[in-house]
Amino acid sequence: MKFLLVEDNQELAHAISSRMQLDGHVVEHASNLKDATAFVETGEYDLILLDIMLPDGDGRSFLKTHRASDLDTPVIVLTARSQISDRIGSLDLGADDYVTKPFDHAELAARCRAVLRRRAGKSQTIIRSGGVEFDPVAGSMAVQGQPVTLRNRELRLLELLINAPGQIFSKQKLSDRLFSYDDDVSENAIEVYIARLRKHLDPSDLKITTLRGLGYRLDNDA
């Protein structure tokens, strides 16, 4: 999945990004509200991790604007403020959860998973379809009961497609979700990952259909 991290502490931002990337997520980093606003205006994210005290303002103003614009991307607030009133205020503005600094990175990762599950309306993360069993949290996949090893971006590509069966994804949209702005992406990168995933899915009833000029769609042939 693709996360936006809004945090001005560079050391902490690096630590959070590294942990999330180990879990296979793509992380964009903004160190101030101006950059964060630019990111959400031009990109699409599955989750926003938002610090409150930023160099150019209060992160809660960003949250308020974000919710007023009808964008429903889940937001987890990162705050050094431990007062209950501060936490309640963030939740009332539309935050989905909050984590008080300092925090354990494993806890933050768990809270991210919980928020994403709630937003998807799921109590479990495991998805079963067409002979495929996929656990995006564990990063595991089985086809017809046989474990399959996927690379991180193959996992995230499958996650995008299997969560929206029948939906068409253009190459640009897939690229935006799988890579960060800093990644050096070749023109055929998406084709390479599609080909790899197709090979893994071959024994199942799930097929990736190419729609010329439009993109790709996951179909269930069962």
PDB file of C-alpha atoms in Angstrom:
ATOM      1  CA  MET A   1       0.000   0.000   0.000  1.00  0.00           C
ATOM      2  CA  LYS A   2       1.029   3.617  -0.406  1.00  0.00           C
ATOM      3  CA  PHE A   3       1.419   5.807   2.687  1.00  0.00           C
ATOM      4  CA  LEU A   4       2.016   9.530   3.117  1.00  0.00           C
ATOM      5  CA  LEU A   5       4.140  10.354   6.160  1.00  0.00           C
ATOM      6  CA  VAL A   6       3.971  13.962   7.358  1.00  0.00           C
ATOM      7  CA  GLU A   7       6.766  14.367   9.913  1.00  0.00           C
ATOM      8  CA  ASP A   8       9.430  17.057  10.321  1.00  0.00           C
ATOM      9  CA  ASN A   9      11.807  14.996  12.483  1.00  0.00           C
ATOM     10  CA  GLN A  10      14.059  13.518   9.815  1.00  0.00           C
ATOM     11  CA  GLU A  11      15.464  10.763  12.014  1.00  0.00           C
ATOM     12  CA  LEU A  12      12.015   9.597  13.069  1.00  0.00           C
ATOM     13  CA  ALA A  13      10.685   9.897   9.523  1.00  0.00           C
ATOM     14  CA  HIS A  14      13.524   7.708   8.261  1.00  0.00           C
ATOM     15  CA  ALA A  15      12.862   5.092  10.954  1.00  0.00           C
ATOM     16  CA  ILE A  16       9.115   4.988  10.206  1.00  0.00           C
ATOM     17  CA  SER A  17       9.675   4.857   6.450  1.00  0.00           C
ATOM     18  CA  SER A  18      12.213   2.055   6.770  1.00  0.00           C
ATOM     19  CA  ARG A  19       9.870  -0.023   8.908  1.00  0.00           C
ATOM     20  CA  MET A  20       6.911   0.468   6.588  1.00  0.00           C
ATOM     21  CA  GLN A  21       9.024  -0.318   3.529  1.00  0.00           C
ATOM     22  CA  LEU A  22      10.130  -3.572   5.170  1.00  0.00           C
ATOM     23  CA  ASP A  23       6.427  -4.443   5.304  1.00  0.00           C
ATOM     24  CA  GLY A  24       6.270  -3.808   1.559  1.00  0.00           C
ATOM     25  CA  HIS A  25       4.593  -0.394   1.604  1.00  0.00           C
ATOM     26  CA  VAL A  26       5.534   2.606  -0.520  1.00  0.00           C
ATOM     27  CA  VAL A  27       6.121   5.690   1.651  1.00  0.00           C
ATOM     28  CA  GLU A  28       6.166   9.320   0.517  1.00  0.00           C
ATOM     29  CA  HIS A  29       7.576  11.776   3.055  1.00  0.00           C
ATOM     30  CA  ALA A  30       6.549  15.412   3.577  1.00  0.00           C
ATOM     31  CA  SER A  31       8.304  17.420   6.267  1.00  0.00           C
ATOM     32  CA  ASN A  32       5.794  20.295   6.322  1.00  0.00           C
ATOM     33  CA  LEU A  33       2.151  21.110   5.597  1.00  0.00           C
ATOM     34  CA  LYS A  34       2.890  22.776   2.271  1.00  0.00           C
ATOM     35  CA  ASP A  35       4.520  19.643   0.868  1.00  0.00           C
ATOM     36  CA  ALA A  36       1.841  17.418   2.407  1.00  0.00           C
ATOM     37  CA  THR A  37      -0.875  19.428   0.674  1.00  0.00           C
ATOM     38  CA  ALA A  38       0.953  19.145  -2.654  1.00  0.00           C
ATOM     39  CA  PHE A  39       1.244  15.376  -2.236  1.00  0.00           C
ATOM     40  CA  VAL A  40      -2.473  14.803  -1.565  1.00  0.00           C
ATOM     41  CA  GLU A  41      -3.445  17.101  -4.436  1.00  0.00           C
ATOM     42  CA  THR A  42      -1.403  15.112  -6.940  1.00  0.00           C
ATOM     43  CA  GLY A  43      -1.336  11.580  -5.522  1.00  0.00           C
ATOM     44  CA  GLU A  44      -3.519   8.876  -4.052  1.00  0.00           C
ATOM     45  CA  TYR A  45      -2.747   7.238  -0.711  1.00  0.00           C
ATOM     46  CA  ASP A  46      -4.092   4.346   1.339  1.00  0.00           C
ATOM     47  CA  LEU A  47      -3.100   5.908   4.667  1.00  0.00           C
ATOM     48  CA  ILE A  48      -1.713   9.184   6.033  1.00  0.00           C
ATOM     49  CA  LEU A  49       0.542   9.312   9.109  1.00  0.00           C
ATOM     50  CA  LEU A  50       0.285  12.879  10.373  1.00  0.00           C
ATOM     51  CA  ASP A  51       2.446  14.687  12.905  1.00  0.00           C
ATOM     52  CA  ILE A  52       0.732  17.554  14.727  1.00  0.00           C
ATOM     53  CA  MET A  53       3.529  20.044  15.385  1.00  0.00           C
ATOM     54  CA  LEU A  54       5.056  21.015  12.044  1.00  0.00           C
ATOM     55  CA  PRO A  55       7.321  23.935  11.039  1.00  0.00           C
ATOM     56  CA  ASP A  56       4.624  25.762   9.079  1.00  0.00           C
ATOM     57  CA  GLY A  57       1.589  25.038  11.224  1.00  0.00           C
ATOM     58  CA  ASP A  58      -0.570  22.611  13.152  1.00  0.00           C
ATOM     59  CA  GLY A  59      -1.236  19.262  11.516  1.00  0.00           C
ATOM     60  CA  ARG A  60      -4.811  19.425  12.745  1.00  0.00           C
ATOM     61  CA  SER A  61      -5.508  22.217  10.263  1.00  0.00           C
ATOM     62  CA  PHE A  62      -4.371  19.873   7.494  1.00  0.00           C
ATOM     63  CA  LEU A  63      -6.632  17.166   8.899  1.00  0.00           C
ATOM     64  CA  LYS A  64      -9.599  19.526   9.057  1.00  0.00           C
ATOM     65  CA  THR A  65      -9.073  20.660   5.465  1.00  0.00           C
ATOM     66  CA  HIS A  66      -8.540  17.073   4.360  1.00  0.00           C
ATOM     67  CA  ARG A  67     -11.878  15.981   5.805  1.00  0.00           C
ATOM     68  CA  ALA A  68     -13.736  19.095   4.606  1.00  0.00           C
ATOM     69  CA  SER A  69     -12.709  18.260   1.031  1.00  0.00           C
ATOM     70  CA  ASP A  70     -14.485  14.899   1.322  1.00  0.00           C
ATOM     71  CA  LEU A  71     -11.255  12.929   0.984  1.00  0.00           C
ATOM     72  CA  ASP A  72     -11.702   9.798   3.060  1.00  0.00           C
ATOM     73  CA  THR A  73      -8.100   8.577   3.223  1.00  0.00           C
ATOM     74  CA  PRO A  74      -7.601   7.203   6.753  1.00  0.00           C
ATOM     75  CA  VAL A  75      -5.374   9.314   9.000  1.00  0.00           C
ATOM     76  CA  ILE A  76      -3.359   8.268  12.043  1.00  0.00           C
ATOM     77  CA  VAL A  77      -2.160  11.214  14.107  1.00  0.00           C
ATOM     78  CA  LEU A  78       1.347  11.084  15.584  1.00  0.00           C
ATOM     79  CA  THR A  79       1.511  13.327  18.631  1.00  0.00           C
ATOM     80  CA  ALA A  80       3.722  14.087  21.605  1.00  0.00           C
ATOM     81  CA  ARG A  81       0.685  15.486  23.416  1.00  0.00           C
ATOM     82  CA  SER A  82      -0.678  13.027  25.946  1.00  0.00           C
ATOM     83  CA  GLN A  83      -3.651  15.055  27.193  1.00  0.00           C
ATOM     84  CA  ILE A  84      -6.949  13.275  26.636  1.00  0.00           C
ATOM     85  CA  SER A  85      -8.461  16.514  25.306  1.00  0.00           C
ATOM     86  CA  ASP A  86      -5.807  16.647  22.568  1.00  0.00           C
ATOM     87  CA  ARG A  87      -6.573  13.072  21.511  1.00  0.00           C
ATOM     88  CA  ILE A  88     -10.322  13.655  21.539  1.00  0.00           C
ATOM     89  CA  GLY A  89      -9.845  16.833  19.512  1.00  0.00           C
ATOM     90  CA  SER A  90      -7.943  14.947  16.812  1.00  0.00           C
ATOM     91  CA  LEU A  91     -10.563  12.198  16.655  1.00  0.00           C
ATOM     92  CA  ASP A  92     -13.360  14.744  16.439  1.00  0.00           C
ATOM     93  CA  LEU A  93     -11.604  16.403  13.498  1.00  0.00           C
ATOM     94  CA  GLY A  94     -11.645  13.114  11.627  1.00  0.00           C
ATOM     95  CA  ALA A  95      -8.543  11.174  12.657  1.00  0.00           C
ATOM     96  CA  ASP A  96      -9.036   7.417  12.554  1.00  0.00           C
ATOM     97  CA  ASP A  97      -6.530   6.769  15.337  1.00  0.00           C
ATOM     98  CA  TYR A  98      -3.639   8.383  17.180  1.00  0.00           C
ATOM     99  CA  VAL A  99      -0.270   7.224  18.487  1.00  0.00           C
ATOM    100  CA  THR A 100       1.508   9.065  21.277  1.00  0.00           C
ATOM    101  CA  LYS A 101       5.252   9.681  20.935  1.00  0.00           C
ATOM    102  CA  PRO A 102       7.499   7.956  21.745  1.00  0.00           C
ATOM    103  CA  PHE A 103       5.974   4.792  20.337  1.00  0.00           C
ATOM    104  CA  ASP A 104       7.023   1.294  19.418  1.00  0.00           C
ATOM    105  CA  HIS A 105       7.242   0.847  15.650  1.00  0.00           C
ATOM    106  CA  ALA A 106       5.591  -2.564  15.885  1.00  0.00           C
ATOM    107  CA  GLU A 107       2.606  -0.914  17.582  1.00  0.00           C
ATOM    108  CA  LEU A 108       2.399   1.726  14.851  1.00  0.00           C
ATOM    109  CA  ALA A 109       2.462  -0.982  12.182  1.00  0.00           C
ATOM    110  CA  ALA A 110      -0.305  -2.867  14.015  1.00  0.00           C
ATOM    111  CA  ARG A 111      -2.439   0.283  14.285  1.00  0.00           C
ATOM    112  CA  CYS A 112      -1.985   0.890  10.560  1.00  0.00           C
ATOM    113  CA  ARG A 113      -3.229  -2.615   9.822  1.00  0.00           C
ATOM    114  CA  ALA A 114      -6.194  -2.183  12.172  1.00  0.00           C
ATOM    115  CA  VAL A 115      -7.244   1.140  10.612  1.00  0.00           C
ATOM    116  CA  LEU A 116      -6.975  -0.271   7.096  1.00  0.00           C
ATOM    117  CA  ARG A 117      -9.042  -3.305   8.073  1.00  0.00           C
ATOM    118  CA  ARG A 118     -11.756  -1.117   9.564  1.00  0.00           C
ATOM    119  CA  ARG A 119     -11.860   1.102   6.487  1.00  0.00           C
ATOM    120  CA  ALA A 120     -12.200  -1.984   4.300  1.00  0.00           C
ATOM    121  CA  GLY A 121     -15.000  -3.281   6.529  1.00  0.00           C
ATOM    122  CA  LYS A 122     -13.060  -6.412   7.362  1.00  0.00           C
ATOM    123  CA  SER A 123     -12.363  -8.082  10.689  1.00  0.00           C
ATOM    124  CA  GLN A 124      -9.751 -10.305   9.039  1.00  0.00           C
ATOM    125  CA  THR A 125      -7.057  -9.512   6.524  1.00  0.00           C
ATOM    126  CA  ILE A 126      -7.024 -12.828   4.643  1.00  0.00           C
ATOM    127  CA  ILE A 127      -8.648 -12.716   1.196  1.00  0.00           C
ATOM    128  CA  ARG A 128      -9.761 -15.908  -0.555  1.00  0.00           C
ATOM    129  CA  SER A 129     -10.787 -15.865  -4.201  1.00  0.00           C
ATOM    130  CA  GLY A 130     -10.539 -18.199  -7.182  1.00  0.00           C
ATOM    131  CA  GLY A 131      -8.244 -20.667  -5.478  1.00  0.00           C
ATOM    132  CA  VAL A 132      -5.974 -17.920  -4.140  1.00  0.00           C
ATOM    133  CA  GLU A 133      -5.461 -17.217  -0.440  1.00  0.00           C
ATOM    134  CA  PHE A 134      -3.773 -13.876   0.191  1.00  0.00           C
ATOM    135  CA  ASP A 135      -2.720 -12.305   3.479  1.00  0.00           C
ATOM    136  CA  PRO A 136      -1.407  -8.757   2.819  1.00  0.00           C
ATOM    137  CA  VAL A 137      -0.324  -8.296   6.428  1.00  0.00           C
ATOM    138  CA  ALA A 138       1.766 -11.455   6.600  1.00  0.00           C
ATOM    139  CA  GLY A 139       2.859 -10.936   3.005  1.00  0.00           C
ATOM    140  CA  SER A 140       1.885 -14.496   2.094  1.00  0.00           C
ATOM    141  CA  MET A 141       0.071 -16.088  -0.809  1.00  0.00           C
ATOM    142  CA  ALA A 142      -1.073 -19.606  -1.606  1.00  0.00           C
ATOM    143  CA  VAL A 143      -2.473 -20.881  -4.909  1.00  0.00           C
ATOM    144  CA  GLN A 144      -4.594 -24.016  -4.740  1.00  0.00           C
ATOM    145  CA  GLY A 145      -3.172 -24.594  -1.272  1.00  0.00           C
ATOM    146  CA  GLN A 146       0.451 -24.299  -2.361  1.00  0.00           C
ATOM    147  CA  PRO A 147       2.550 -21.472  -0.861  1.00  0.00           C
ATOM    148  CA  VAL A 148       3.905 -18.978  -3.394  1.00  0.00           C
ATOM    149  CA  THR A 149       6.745 -16.560  -2.716  1.00  0.00           C
ATOM    150  CA  LEU A 150       6.166 -13.044  -4.031  1.00  0.00           C
ATOM    151  CA  ARG A 151       8.426 -10.017  -4.023  1.00  0.00           C
ATOM    152  CA  ASN A 152       7.177  -6.908  -2.222  1.00  0.00           C
ATOM    153  CA  ARG A 153       5.871  -5.091  -5.296  1.00  0.00           C
ATOM    154  CA  GLU A 154       4.282  -8.259  -6.636  1.00  0.00           C
ATOM    155  CA  LEU A 155       2.458  -8.548  -3.303  1.00  0.00           C
ATOM    156  CA  ARG A 156       1.253  -4.937  -3.453  1.00  0.00           C
ATOM    157  CA  LEU A 157       0.196  -5.327  -7.077  1.00  0.00           C
ATOM    158  CA  LEU A 158      -1.863  -8.387  -6.134  1.00  0.00           C
ATOM    159  CA  GLU A 159      -3.308  -6.461  -3.184  1.00  0.00           C
ATOM    160  CA  LEU A 160      -4.476  -3.645  -5.448  1.00  0.00           C
ATOM    161  CA  LEU A 161      -6.072  -5.975  -7.973  1.00  0.00           C
ATOM    162  CA  ILE A 162      -7.635  -8.500  -5.610  1.00  0.00           C
ATOM    163  CA  ASN A 163      -9.261  -5.764  -3.515  1.00  0.00           C
ATOM    164  CA  ALA A 164     -10.968  -4.363  -6.624  1.00  0.00           C
ATOM    165  CA  PRO A 165     -11.889  -7.279  -8.912  1.00  0.00           C
ATOM    166  CA  GLY A 166     -13.258  -6.133 -12.241  1.00  0.00           C
ATOM    167  CA  GLN A 167     -11.849  -2.632 -11.852  1.00  0.00           C
ATOM    168  CA  ILE A 168      -9.555  -1.340 -14.595  1.00  0.00           C
ATOM    169  CA  PHE A 169      -6.174   0.005 -13.493  1.00  0.00           C
ATOM    170  CA  SER A 170      -4.144   2.046 -15.964  1.00  0.00           C
ATOM    171  CA  LYS A 171      -0.366   1.672 -16.067  1.00  0.00           C
ATOM    172  CA  GLN A 172      -0.024   5.157 -14.632  1.00  0.00           C
ATOM    173  CA  LYS A 173      -2.329   4.412 -11.717  1.00  0.00           C
ATOM    174  CA  LEU A 174      -0.487   1.198 -10.902  1.00  0.00           C
ATOM    175  CA  SER A 175       2.850   2.989 -11.140  1.00  0.00           C
ATOM    176  CA  ASP A 176       1.630   5.746  -8.812  1.00  0.00           C
ATOM    177  CA  ARG A 177       0.544   3.174  -6.215  1.00  0.00           C
ATOM    178  CA  LEU A 178       3.582   0.886  -6.421  1.00  0.00           C
ATOM    179  CA  PHE A 179       6.407   3.403  -6.672  1.00  0.00           C
ATOM    180  CA  SER A 180       7.390   6.616  -4.932  1.00  0.00           C
ATOM    181  CA  TYR A 181       8.386   9.813  -6.703  1.00  0.00           C
ATOM    182  CA  ASP A 182      12.028   9.068  -5.952  1.00  0.00           C
ATOM    183  CA  ASP A 183      12.019   5.649  -7.614  1.00  0.00           C
ATOM    184  CA  ASP A 184      13.681   5.334 -11.003  1.00  0.00           C
ATOM    185  CA  VAL A 185      10.944   3.469 -12.897  1.00  0.00           C
ATOM    186  CA  SER A 186      11.414   2.154 -16.426  1.00  0.00           C
ATOM    187  CA  GLU A 187       8.588   2.336 -18.939  1.00  0.00           C
ATOM    188  CA  ASN A 188       7.991  -1.409 -18.923  1.00  0.00           C
ATOM    189  CA  ALA A 189       8.258  -1.909 -15.142  1.00  0.00           C
ATOM    190  CA  ILE A 190       4.509  -2.472 -14.714  1.00  0.00           C
ATOM    191  CA  GLU A 191       4.486  -4.963 -17.604  1.00  0.00           C
ATOM    192  CA  VAL A 192       7.270  -6.919 -15.896  1.00  0.00           C
ATOM    193  CA  TYR A 193       5.389  -7.135 -12.592  1.00  0.00           C
ATOM    194  CA  ILE A 194       2.130  -8.023 -14.359  1.00  0.00           C
ATOM    195  CA  ALA A 195       3.890 -10.857 -16.224  1.00  0.00           C
ATOM    196  CA  ARG A 196       5.401 -12.216 -13.001  1.00  0.00           C
ATOM    197  CA  LEU A 197       2.083 -12.108 -11.165  1.00  0.00           C
ATOM    198  CA  ARG A 198       0.276 -13.762 -14.076  1.00  0.00           C
ATOM    199  CA  LYS A 199       2.696 -16.665 -13.889  1.00  0.00           C
ATOM    200  CA  HIS A 200       2.031 -17.109 -10.164  1.00  0.00           C
ATOM    201  CA  LEU A 201      -1.746 -16.948 -10.681  1.00  0.00           C
ATOM    202  CA  ASP A 202      -1.773 -19.350 -13.614  1.00  0.00           C
ATOM    203  CA  PRO A 203      -2.975 -22.434 -11.633  1.00  0.00           C
ATOM    204  CA  SER A 204      -5.867 -20.422 -10.137  1.00  0.00           C
ATOM    205  CA  ASP A 205      -9.132 -19.079 -11.536  1.00  0.00           C
ATOM    206  CA  LEU A 206      -7.874 -15.498 -11.228  1.00  0.00           C
ATOM    207  CA  LYS A 207      -6.659 -13.978 -14.473  1.00  0.00           C
ATOM    208  CA  ILE A 208      -5.189 -10.562 -15.226  1.00  0.00           C
ATOM    209  CA  THR A 209      -6.831  -9.248 -18.376  1.00  0.00           C
ATOM    210  CA  THR A 210      -5.115  -6.643 -20.539  1.00  0.00           C
ATOM    211  CA  LEU A 211      -7.409  -4.039 -22.039  1.00  0.00           C
ATOM    212  CA  ARG A 212      -5.514  -2.362 -24.837  1.00  0.00           C
ATOM    213  CA  GLY A 213      -5.144   1.361 -24.263  1.00  0.00           C
ATOM    214  CA  LEU A 214      -6.878   1.159 -20.889  1.00  0.00           C
ATOM    215  CA  GLY A 215      -4.870  -1.001 -18.525  1.00  0.00           C
ATOM    216  CA  TYR A 216      -5.372  -4.193 -16.544  1.00  0.00           C
ATOM    217  CA  ARG A 217      -8.227  -5.913 -14.717  1.00  0.00           C
ATOM    218  CA  LEU A 218      -8.398  -8.931 -12.418  1.00  0.00           C
ATOM    219  CA  ASP A 219     -11.093 -11.421 -13.449  1.00  0.00           C
ATOM    220  CA  ASN A 220     -12.336 -14.609 -11.818  1.00  0.00           C
ATOM    221  CA  ASP A 221     -12.940 -17.290 -14.474  1.00  0.00           C
ATOM    222  CA  ALA A 222     -14.588 -19.711 -12.062  1.00  0.00           C
TER     223      ALA A 222
END
